[in-house]
Coordinates of C-alpha atoms in Angstrom, one line a residue:
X1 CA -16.1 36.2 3.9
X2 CA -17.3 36.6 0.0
X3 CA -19.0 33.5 -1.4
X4 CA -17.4 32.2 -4.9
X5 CA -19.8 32.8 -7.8
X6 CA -19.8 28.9 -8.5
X7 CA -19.3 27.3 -5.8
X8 CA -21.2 27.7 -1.8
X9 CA -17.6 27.6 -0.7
X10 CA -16.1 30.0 1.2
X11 CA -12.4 31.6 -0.3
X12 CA -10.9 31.1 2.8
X13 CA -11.8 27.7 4.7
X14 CA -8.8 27.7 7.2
X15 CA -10.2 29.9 9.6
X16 CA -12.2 28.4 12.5
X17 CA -13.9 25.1 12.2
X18 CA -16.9 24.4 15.3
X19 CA -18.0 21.3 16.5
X20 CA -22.0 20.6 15.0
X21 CA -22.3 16.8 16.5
X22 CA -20.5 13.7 17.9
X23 CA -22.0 10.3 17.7
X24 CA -20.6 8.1 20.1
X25 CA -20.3 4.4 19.5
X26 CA -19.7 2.5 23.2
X27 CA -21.1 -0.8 22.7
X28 CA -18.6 -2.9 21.5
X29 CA -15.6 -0.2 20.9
X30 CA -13.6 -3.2 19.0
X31 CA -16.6 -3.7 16.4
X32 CA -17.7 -0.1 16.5
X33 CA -14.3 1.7 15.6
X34 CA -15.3 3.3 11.9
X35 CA -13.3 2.1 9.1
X36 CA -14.8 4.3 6.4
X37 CA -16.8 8.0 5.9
X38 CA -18.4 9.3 2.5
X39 CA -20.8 11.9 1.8
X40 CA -23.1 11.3 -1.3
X41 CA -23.2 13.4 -4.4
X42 CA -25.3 16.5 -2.7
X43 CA -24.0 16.1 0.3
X44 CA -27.5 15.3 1.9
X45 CA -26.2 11.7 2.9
X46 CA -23.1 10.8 5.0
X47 CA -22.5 6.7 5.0
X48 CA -19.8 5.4 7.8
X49 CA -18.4 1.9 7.9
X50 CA -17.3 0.2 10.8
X51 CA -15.1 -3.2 12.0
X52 CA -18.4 -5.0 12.7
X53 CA -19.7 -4.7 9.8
X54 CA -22.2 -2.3 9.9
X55 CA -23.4 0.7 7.7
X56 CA -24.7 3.5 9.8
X57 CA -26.3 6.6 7.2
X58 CA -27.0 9.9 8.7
X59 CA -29.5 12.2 7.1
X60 CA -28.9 16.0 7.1
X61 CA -31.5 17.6 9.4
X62 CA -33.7 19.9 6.9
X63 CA -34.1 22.7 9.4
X64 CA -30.6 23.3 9.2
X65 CA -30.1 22.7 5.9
X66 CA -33.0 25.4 4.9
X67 CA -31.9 28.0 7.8
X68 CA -30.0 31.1 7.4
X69 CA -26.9 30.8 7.3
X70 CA -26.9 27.0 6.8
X71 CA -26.0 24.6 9.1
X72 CA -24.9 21.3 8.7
X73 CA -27.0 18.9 11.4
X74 CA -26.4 15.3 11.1
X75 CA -29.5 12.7 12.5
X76 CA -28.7 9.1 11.8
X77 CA -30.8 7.8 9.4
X78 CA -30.6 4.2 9.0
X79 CA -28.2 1.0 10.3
X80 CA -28.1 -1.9 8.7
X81 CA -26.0 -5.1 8.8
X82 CA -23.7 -4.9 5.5
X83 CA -21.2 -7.7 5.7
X84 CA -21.1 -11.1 7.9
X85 CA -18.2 -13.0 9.0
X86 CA -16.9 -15.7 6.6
X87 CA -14.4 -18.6 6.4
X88 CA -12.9 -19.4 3.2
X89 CA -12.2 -23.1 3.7
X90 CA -10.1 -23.6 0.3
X91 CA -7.8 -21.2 1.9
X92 CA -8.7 -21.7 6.0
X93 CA -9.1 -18.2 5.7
X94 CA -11.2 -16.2 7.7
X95 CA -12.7 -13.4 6.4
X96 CA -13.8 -10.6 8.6
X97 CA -17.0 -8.2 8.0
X98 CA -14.7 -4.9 8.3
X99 CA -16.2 -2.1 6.3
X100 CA -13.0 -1.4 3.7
X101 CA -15.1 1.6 1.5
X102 CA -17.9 2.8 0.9
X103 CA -19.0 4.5 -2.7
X104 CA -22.1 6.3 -3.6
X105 CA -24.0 6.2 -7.1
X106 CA -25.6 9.7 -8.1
X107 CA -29.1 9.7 -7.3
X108 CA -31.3 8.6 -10.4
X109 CA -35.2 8.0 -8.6
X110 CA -36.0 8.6 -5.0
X111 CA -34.2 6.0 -3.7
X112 CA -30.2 6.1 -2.7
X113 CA -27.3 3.3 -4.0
X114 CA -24.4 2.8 -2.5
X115 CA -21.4 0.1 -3.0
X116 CA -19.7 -1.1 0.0
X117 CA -17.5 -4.0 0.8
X118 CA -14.7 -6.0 2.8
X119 CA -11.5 -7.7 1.6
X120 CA -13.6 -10.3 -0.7
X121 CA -16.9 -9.5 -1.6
X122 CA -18.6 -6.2 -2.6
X123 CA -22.4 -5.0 -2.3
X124 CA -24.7 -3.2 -4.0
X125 CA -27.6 -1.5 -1.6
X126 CA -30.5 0.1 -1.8
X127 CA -31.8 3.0 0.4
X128 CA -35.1 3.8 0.3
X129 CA -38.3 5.1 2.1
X130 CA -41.9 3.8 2.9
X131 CA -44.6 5.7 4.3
X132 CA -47.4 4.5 2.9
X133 CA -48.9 0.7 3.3
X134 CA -51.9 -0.9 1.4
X135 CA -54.8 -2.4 3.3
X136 CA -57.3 -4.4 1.8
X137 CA -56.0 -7.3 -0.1
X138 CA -58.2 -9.9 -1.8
X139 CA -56.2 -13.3 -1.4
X140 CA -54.2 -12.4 2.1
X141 CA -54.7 -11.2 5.4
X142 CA -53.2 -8.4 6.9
X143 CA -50.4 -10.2 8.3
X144 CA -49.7 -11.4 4.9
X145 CA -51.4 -15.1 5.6
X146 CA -52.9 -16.3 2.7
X147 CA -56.6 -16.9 2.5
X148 CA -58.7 -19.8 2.2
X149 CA -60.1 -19.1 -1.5
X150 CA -63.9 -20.4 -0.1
X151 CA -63.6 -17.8 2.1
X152 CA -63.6 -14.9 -0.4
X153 CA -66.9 -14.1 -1.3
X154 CA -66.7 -10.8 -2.6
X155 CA -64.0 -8.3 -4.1
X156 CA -62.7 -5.5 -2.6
X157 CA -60.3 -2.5 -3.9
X158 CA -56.8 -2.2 -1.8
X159 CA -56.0 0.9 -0.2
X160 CA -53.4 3.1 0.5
X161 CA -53.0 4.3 3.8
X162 CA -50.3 6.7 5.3
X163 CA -48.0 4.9 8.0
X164 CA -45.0 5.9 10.3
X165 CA -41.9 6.5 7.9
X166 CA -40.0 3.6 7.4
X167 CA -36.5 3.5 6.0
X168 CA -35.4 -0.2 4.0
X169 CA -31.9 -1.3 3.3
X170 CA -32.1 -3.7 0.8
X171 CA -28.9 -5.6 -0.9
X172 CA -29.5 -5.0 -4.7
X173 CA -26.2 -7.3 -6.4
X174 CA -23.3 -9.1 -4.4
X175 CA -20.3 -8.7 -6.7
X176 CA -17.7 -11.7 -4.9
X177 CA -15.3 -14.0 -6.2
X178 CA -12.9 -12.1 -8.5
X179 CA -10.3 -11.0 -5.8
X180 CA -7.8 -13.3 -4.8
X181 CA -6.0 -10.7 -2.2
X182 CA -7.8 -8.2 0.4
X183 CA -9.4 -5.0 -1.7
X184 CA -8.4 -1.6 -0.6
X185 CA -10.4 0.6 -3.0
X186 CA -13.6 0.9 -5.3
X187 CA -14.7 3.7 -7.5
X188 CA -17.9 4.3 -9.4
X189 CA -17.0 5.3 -13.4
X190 CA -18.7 8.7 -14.2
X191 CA -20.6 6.7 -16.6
X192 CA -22.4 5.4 -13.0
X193 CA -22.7 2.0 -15.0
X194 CA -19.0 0.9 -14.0
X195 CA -16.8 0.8 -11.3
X196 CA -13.7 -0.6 -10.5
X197 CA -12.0 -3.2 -7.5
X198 CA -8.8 -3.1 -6.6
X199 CA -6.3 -5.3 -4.3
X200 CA -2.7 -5.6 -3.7
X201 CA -2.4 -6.8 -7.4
X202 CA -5.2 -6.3 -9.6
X203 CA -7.4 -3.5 -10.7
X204 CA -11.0 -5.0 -11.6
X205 CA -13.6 -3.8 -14.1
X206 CA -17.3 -4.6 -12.7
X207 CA -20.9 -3.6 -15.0
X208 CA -23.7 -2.5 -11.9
X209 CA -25.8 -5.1 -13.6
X210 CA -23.5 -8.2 -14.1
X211 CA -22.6 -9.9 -10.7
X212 CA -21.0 -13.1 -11.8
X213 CA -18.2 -11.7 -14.4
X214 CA -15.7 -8.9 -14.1
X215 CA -12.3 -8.1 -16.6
X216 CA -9.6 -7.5 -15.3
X217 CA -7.6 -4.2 -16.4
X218 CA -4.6 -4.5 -14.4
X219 CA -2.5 -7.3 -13.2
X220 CA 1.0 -6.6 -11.4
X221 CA 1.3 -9.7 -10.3
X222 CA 4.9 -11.0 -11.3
X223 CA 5.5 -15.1 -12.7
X224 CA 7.7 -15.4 -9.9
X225 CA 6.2 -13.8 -6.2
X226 CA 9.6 -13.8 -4.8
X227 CA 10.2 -11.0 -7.6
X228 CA 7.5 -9.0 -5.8
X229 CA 8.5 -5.4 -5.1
X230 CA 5.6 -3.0 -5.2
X231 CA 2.0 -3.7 -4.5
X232 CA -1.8 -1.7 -5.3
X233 CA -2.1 0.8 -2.5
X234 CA -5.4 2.2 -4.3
X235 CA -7.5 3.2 -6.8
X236 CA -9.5 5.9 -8.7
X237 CA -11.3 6.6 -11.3
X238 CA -11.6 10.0 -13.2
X239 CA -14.5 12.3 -12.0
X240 CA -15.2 13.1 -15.7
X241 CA -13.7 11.0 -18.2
X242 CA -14.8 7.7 -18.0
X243 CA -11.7 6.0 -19.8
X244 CA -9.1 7.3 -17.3
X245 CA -8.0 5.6 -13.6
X246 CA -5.1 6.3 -12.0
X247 CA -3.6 3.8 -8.9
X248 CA -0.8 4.3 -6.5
X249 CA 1.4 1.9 -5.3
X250 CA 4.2 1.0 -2.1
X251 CA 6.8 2.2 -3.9
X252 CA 5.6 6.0 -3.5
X253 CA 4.5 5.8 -7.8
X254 CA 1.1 6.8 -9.1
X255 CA 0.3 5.5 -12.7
X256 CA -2.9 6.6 -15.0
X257 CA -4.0 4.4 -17.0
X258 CA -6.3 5.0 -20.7
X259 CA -8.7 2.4 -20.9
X260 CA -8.8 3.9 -25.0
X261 CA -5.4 2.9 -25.4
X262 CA -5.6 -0.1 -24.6
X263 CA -8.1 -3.4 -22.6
X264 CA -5.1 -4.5 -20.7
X265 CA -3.8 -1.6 -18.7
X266 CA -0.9 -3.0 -17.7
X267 CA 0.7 -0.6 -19.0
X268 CA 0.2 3.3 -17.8
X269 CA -0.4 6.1 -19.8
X270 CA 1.7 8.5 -17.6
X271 CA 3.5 7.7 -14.5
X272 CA 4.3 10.3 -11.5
X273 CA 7.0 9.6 -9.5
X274 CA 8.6 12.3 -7.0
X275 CA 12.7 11.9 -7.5
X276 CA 14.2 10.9 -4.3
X277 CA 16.0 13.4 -2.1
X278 CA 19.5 11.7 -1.2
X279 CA 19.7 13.9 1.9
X280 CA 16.4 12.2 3.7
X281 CA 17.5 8.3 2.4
X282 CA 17.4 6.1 5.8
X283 CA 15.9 2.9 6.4
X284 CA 12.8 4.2 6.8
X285 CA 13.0 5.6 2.9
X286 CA 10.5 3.4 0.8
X287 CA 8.5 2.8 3.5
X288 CA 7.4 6.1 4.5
X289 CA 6.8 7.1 0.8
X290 CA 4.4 4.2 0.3
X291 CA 0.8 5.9 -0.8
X292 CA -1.9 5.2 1.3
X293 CA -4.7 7.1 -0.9
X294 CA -4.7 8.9 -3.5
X295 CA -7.6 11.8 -4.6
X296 CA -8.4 13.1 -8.1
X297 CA -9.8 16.3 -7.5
X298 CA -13.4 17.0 -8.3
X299 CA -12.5 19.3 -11.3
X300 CA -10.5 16.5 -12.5
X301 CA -7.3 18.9 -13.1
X302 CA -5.7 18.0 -10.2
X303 CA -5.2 14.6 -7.6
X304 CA -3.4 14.5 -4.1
X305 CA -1.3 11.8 -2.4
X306 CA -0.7 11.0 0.7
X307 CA 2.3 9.1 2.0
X308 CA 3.4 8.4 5.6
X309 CA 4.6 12.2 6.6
X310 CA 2.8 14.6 4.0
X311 CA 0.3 15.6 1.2
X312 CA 1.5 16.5 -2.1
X313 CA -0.6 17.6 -5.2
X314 CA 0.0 16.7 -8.7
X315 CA -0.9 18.6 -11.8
X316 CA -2.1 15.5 -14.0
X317 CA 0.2 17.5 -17.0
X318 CA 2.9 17.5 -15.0
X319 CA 4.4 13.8 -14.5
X320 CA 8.1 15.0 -12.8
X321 CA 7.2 16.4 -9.3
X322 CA 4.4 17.3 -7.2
X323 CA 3.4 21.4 -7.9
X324 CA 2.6 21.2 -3.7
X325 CA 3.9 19.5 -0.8
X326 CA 2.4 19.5 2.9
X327 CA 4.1 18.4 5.6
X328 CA 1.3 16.3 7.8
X329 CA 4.0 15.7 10.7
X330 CA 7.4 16.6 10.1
X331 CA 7.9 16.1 13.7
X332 CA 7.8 13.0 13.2
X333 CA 10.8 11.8 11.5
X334 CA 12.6 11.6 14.2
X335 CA 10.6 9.0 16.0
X336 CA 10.4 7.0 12.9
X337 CA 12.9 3.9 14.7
X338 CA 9.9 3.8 17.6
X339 CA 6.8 4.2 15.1
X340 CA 8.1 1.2 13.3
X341 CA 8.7 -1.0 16.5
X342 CA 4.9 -0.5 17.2
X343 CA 3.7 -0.8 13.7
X344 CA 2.4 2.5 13.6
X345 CA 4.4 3.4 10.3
X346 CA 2.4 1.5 8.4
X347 CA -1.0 3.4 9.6
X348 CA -2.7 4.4 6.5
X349 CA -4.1 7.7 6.0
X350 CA -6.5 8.8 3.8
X351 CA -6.7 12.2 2.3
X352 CA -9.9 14.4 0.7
X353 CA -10.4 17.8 -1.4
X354 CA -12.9 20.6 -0.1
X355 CA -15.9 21.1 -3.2
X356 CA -13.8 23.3 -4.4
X357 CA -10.8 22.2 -4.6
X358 CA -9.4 25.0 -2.4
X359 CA -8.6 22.7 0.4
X360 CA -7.1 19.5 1.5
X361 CA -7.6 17.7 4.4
X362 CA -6.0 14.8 6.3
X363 CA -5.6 12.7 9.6
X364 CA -2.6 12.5 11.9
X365 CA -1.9 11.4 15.9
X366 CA -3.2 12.4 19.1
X367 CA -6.9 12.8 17.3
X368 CA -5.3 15.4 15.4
X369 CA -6.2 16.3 11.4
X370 CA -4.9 18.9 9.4
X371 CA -6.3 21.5 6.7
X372 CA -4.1 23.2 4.0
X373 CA -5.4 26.3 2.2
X374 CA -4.4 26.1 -1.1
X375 CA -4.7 29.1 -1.9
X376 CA -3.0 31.1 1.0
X377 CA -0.9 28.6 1.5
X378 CA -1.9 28.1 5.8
X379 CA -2.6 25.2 7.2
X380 CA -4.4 24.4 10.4
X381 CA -3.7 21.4 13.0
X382 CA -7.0 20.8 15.4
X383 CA -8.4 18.1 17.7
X384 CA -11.1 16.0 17.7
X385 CA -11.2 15.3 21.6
X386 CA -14.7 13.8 23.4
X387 CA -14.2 16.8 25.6
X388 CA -15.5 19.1 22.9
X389 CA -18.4 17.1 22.7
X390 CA -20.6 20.3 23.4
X391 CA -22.0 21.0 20.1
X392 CA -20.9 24.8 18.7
X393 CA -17.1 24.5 20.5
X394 CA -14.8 26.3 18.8
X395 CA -12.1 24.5 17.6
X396 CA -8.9 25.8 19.1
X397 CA -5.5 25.3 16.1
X398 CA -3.1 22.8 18.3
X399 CA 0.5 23.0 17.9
X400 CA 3.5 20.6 18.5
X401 CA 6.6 21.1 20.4
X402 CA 9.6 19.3 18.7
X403 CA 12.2 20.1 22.0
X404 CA 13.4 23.0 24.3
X405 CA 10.8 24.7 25.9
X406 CA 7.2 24.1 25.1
X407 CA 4.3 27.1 25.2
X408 CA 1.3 27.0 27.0
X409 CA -0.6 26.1 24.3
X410 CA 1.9 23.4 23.1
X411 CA 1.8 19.7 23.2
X412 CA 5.0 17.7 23.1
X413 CA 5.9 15.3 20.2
X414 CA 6.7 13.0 23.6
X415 CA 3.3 13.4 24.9
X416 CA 1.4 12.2 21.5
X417 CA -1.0 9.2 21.8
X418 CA -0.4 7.2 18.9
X419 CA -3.4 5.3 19.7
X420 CA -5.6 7.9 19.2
X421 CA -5.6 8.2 15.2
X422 CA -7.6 9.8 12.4
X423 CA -7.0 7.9 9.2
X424 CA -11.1 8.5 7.6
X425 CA -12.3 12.1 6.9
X426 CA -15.4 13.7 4.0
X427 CA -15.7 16.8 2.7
X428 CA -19.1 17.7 1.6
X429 CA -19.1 18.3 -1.8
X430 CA -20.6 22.0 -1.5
X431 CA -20.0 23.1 1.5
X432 CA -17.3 23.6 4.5
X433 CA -18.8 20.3 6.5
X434 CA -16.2 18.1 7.8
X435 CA -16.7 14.3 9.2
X436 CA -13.7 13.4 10.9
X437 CA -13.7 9.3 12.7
X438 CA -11.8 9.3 15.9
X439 CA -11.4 5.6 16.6
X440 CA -15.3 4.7 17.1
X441 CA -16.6 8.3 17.7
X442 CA -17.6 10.4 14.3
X443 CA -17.1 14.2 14.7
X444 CA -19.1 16.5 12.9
X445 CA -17.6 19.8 12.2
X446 CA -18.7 23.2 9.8
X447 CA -16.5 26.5 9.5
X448 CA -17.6 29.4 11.7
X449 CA -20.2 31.9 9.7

């Protein structure tokens, strides 16, 4: 396969995908299951989330990173406790430590920023490293006592000494009170001095520096809430111009907004809306075309949705129709009555581009996710399974039977386990390295070289 002259992509990235790592979580599988995955900016850094509350970072191995052909090996590289339990008692709320997202800052100094929060409050952290210590101090011991001043006779000069690396976590800002509802999404601006919050009614504005004010840019929230209808699915902001954001919303509409146009965004700038096809009205209609996420792509030309059954991509000139639809699982439309009764229809899936934006990628049942090639138009179903945990498996495509008689290699749409879901996957930004979370296992995978 040719590399692309700008990009350490490959043209083709449907081909094979083969299992690098699997980090198994088998504590507490309730508090371990991971509830969000991001790469940072050079893909160097991959940040997961979890129901307990915790931030686990994993550090690309540089042997692999430096060998030839690259390889993309994982070893965690730091845990820390992000978010506690709370009880709002204005409210008798309580307000669990889930992870919701996780956002990195570009890297400005050797240490690492990230944003990460749960349905109220939202954290700024600090990464960083220490390998070096100083011995030698004047007014304290080595324990860090402080002396008795009669004791110091004379004056020495500190020292700096080499010591075992040590990797801090350090919470930087705490950004809380300003949501009244759960937030689903945060994005940093490209300005990296902004970001927005969102919940299931209002888009926030935040400054990295000010923790007790934010402005709010959007507010859906009708006089009346029995005159609710649509509610904030999530939220993005552009990868290049600062002054555009776009958010989706239940009703299967994505809005951008112009932040030049106007402070108060209550009003969008272009709204993209897929016309309804009368033949597939049921029931089931505005529910399955809620948006769950929605991607701006990283040339900022192009954003994808995804809604209950598939993946479409929008031209950001082009308001009227999606230029590319995807069917995740057409298979199942027909079990749509049972997937309701069991509360799976309201799962919600998250979607990401490849670095180049050849290639889309998304989650589905049975442990299953799905890549589409843009460009030739395939698409690949495969299986994170813990009995590939052998690192280097090939992945095998998987295919579903819909009825009759089912293939060897087939698995029946009866014989899906819906409790088995992949609803967080990353792309690294430059090259064909996958994260997939099955439940509370992360799955490492890279294209076959």
């Amino acid at each position: 396969m040719k590399k692309l002259q700008n990009h350490k992509l490959y043209n083709n990235p449907c081909i094979v995908f083969f299992l690098l790592n699997v980090y198994l979580c088998l504590i507490d599988i309730s508090a371990d299951i991971i509830s969000c995955v991001e790469f940072n900016h050079d893909g160097d850094l991959l940040a997961t989330g979890d129901k307990g509350g915790r931030v686990v970072i994993f550090q690309r191995d540089p042997i692999s990173k430096n060998s030839i052909p690259r390889r993309g090996e994982y070893n965690v590289y730091s845990t820390f406790q992000s978010h506690e339990p709370e009880f709002d008692y204005l409210k008798s709320l309580e307000i669990e430590e889930k992870i919701n997202k996780i956002r990195w800052l570009k890297r400005k100094n050797p240490a690492h920023f990230l944003l990460s929060t749960n349905d109220k409050t939202i954290k700024l952290w600090k990464v960083s490293e220490r390998d070096k210590r100083v011995e030698g101090y004047n007014t304290k011991e080595e324990n860090g006592a402080i002396r008795d001043p009669a004791c110091i006779t004379a004056l020495r000069v500190p020292t700096i000494k080499p010591m075992e690396l040590m990797v801090e976590a350090s919470p930087r800002r705490i950004f809380a009170n300003a949501h009244t509802y759960h937030i689903n999404s945060i994005s940093v601006n490209s300005d990296q001095e902004t970001y927005l919050s969102a919940d299931d009614l209002r888009i926030n504005l935040w400054h990295l520096e000010i923790t007790d004010q934010s402005f709010n840019i959007v507010d859906i929230k009708p006089t009346n809430m029995e005159e609710l209808t649509e509610v904030i699915t999530a939220a993005e902001f552009h990868p290049v111009e600062c002054n555009v954001l776009v958010y989706s919303s239940s009703k299967g509409t994505i809005r951008l907004c112009d932040m030049r146009s106007a402070a108060l965004c209550d009003h969008h700038s272009k709204l993209f809306e897929e016309p309804e096809d009368p033949t597939n009205k049921s029931f089931f209609s505005e529910i399955i075309s809620s948006i769950s996420d929605v991607k701006l792509s990283n040339s900022g030309r192009y954003m994808i949705s995804r809604d209950y059954l598939s993946v479409k991509v929008w031209d950001l000139q082009m308001e009227t129709k999606p230029i590319e639809c995807y069917p995740v699982h057409e298979y199942l439309r027909s079990k749509l009555c049972s997937l309701y009764e069991n509360d799976c229809i309201f799962d919600k899936f998250e979607c990401c581009w490849s670095g180049n934006d050849c290639a889309i990628m998304t989650g589905s049942y049975n442990n299953f996710f799905r890549v589409f090639d843009r460009n030739t138009k395939r698409d690949l179903t495969l299986e994170a399974a813990r009995d590939i945990a052998k690192p280097k498996t090939l992945l095998k495509p998987r295919k579903v039977c819909t009825g009759g008689k089912r293939k060897k290699d087939e698995i029946s749409v009866d014989c899906l386990d819906f409790n088995k879901k992949i609803l967080h996957t990353a792309w690294h930004p430059s090259e064909n390295v996958v994260a997939v979370a099955a439940t509370n296992n992360l799955f490492l995978f890279q294209d076959k070289l």
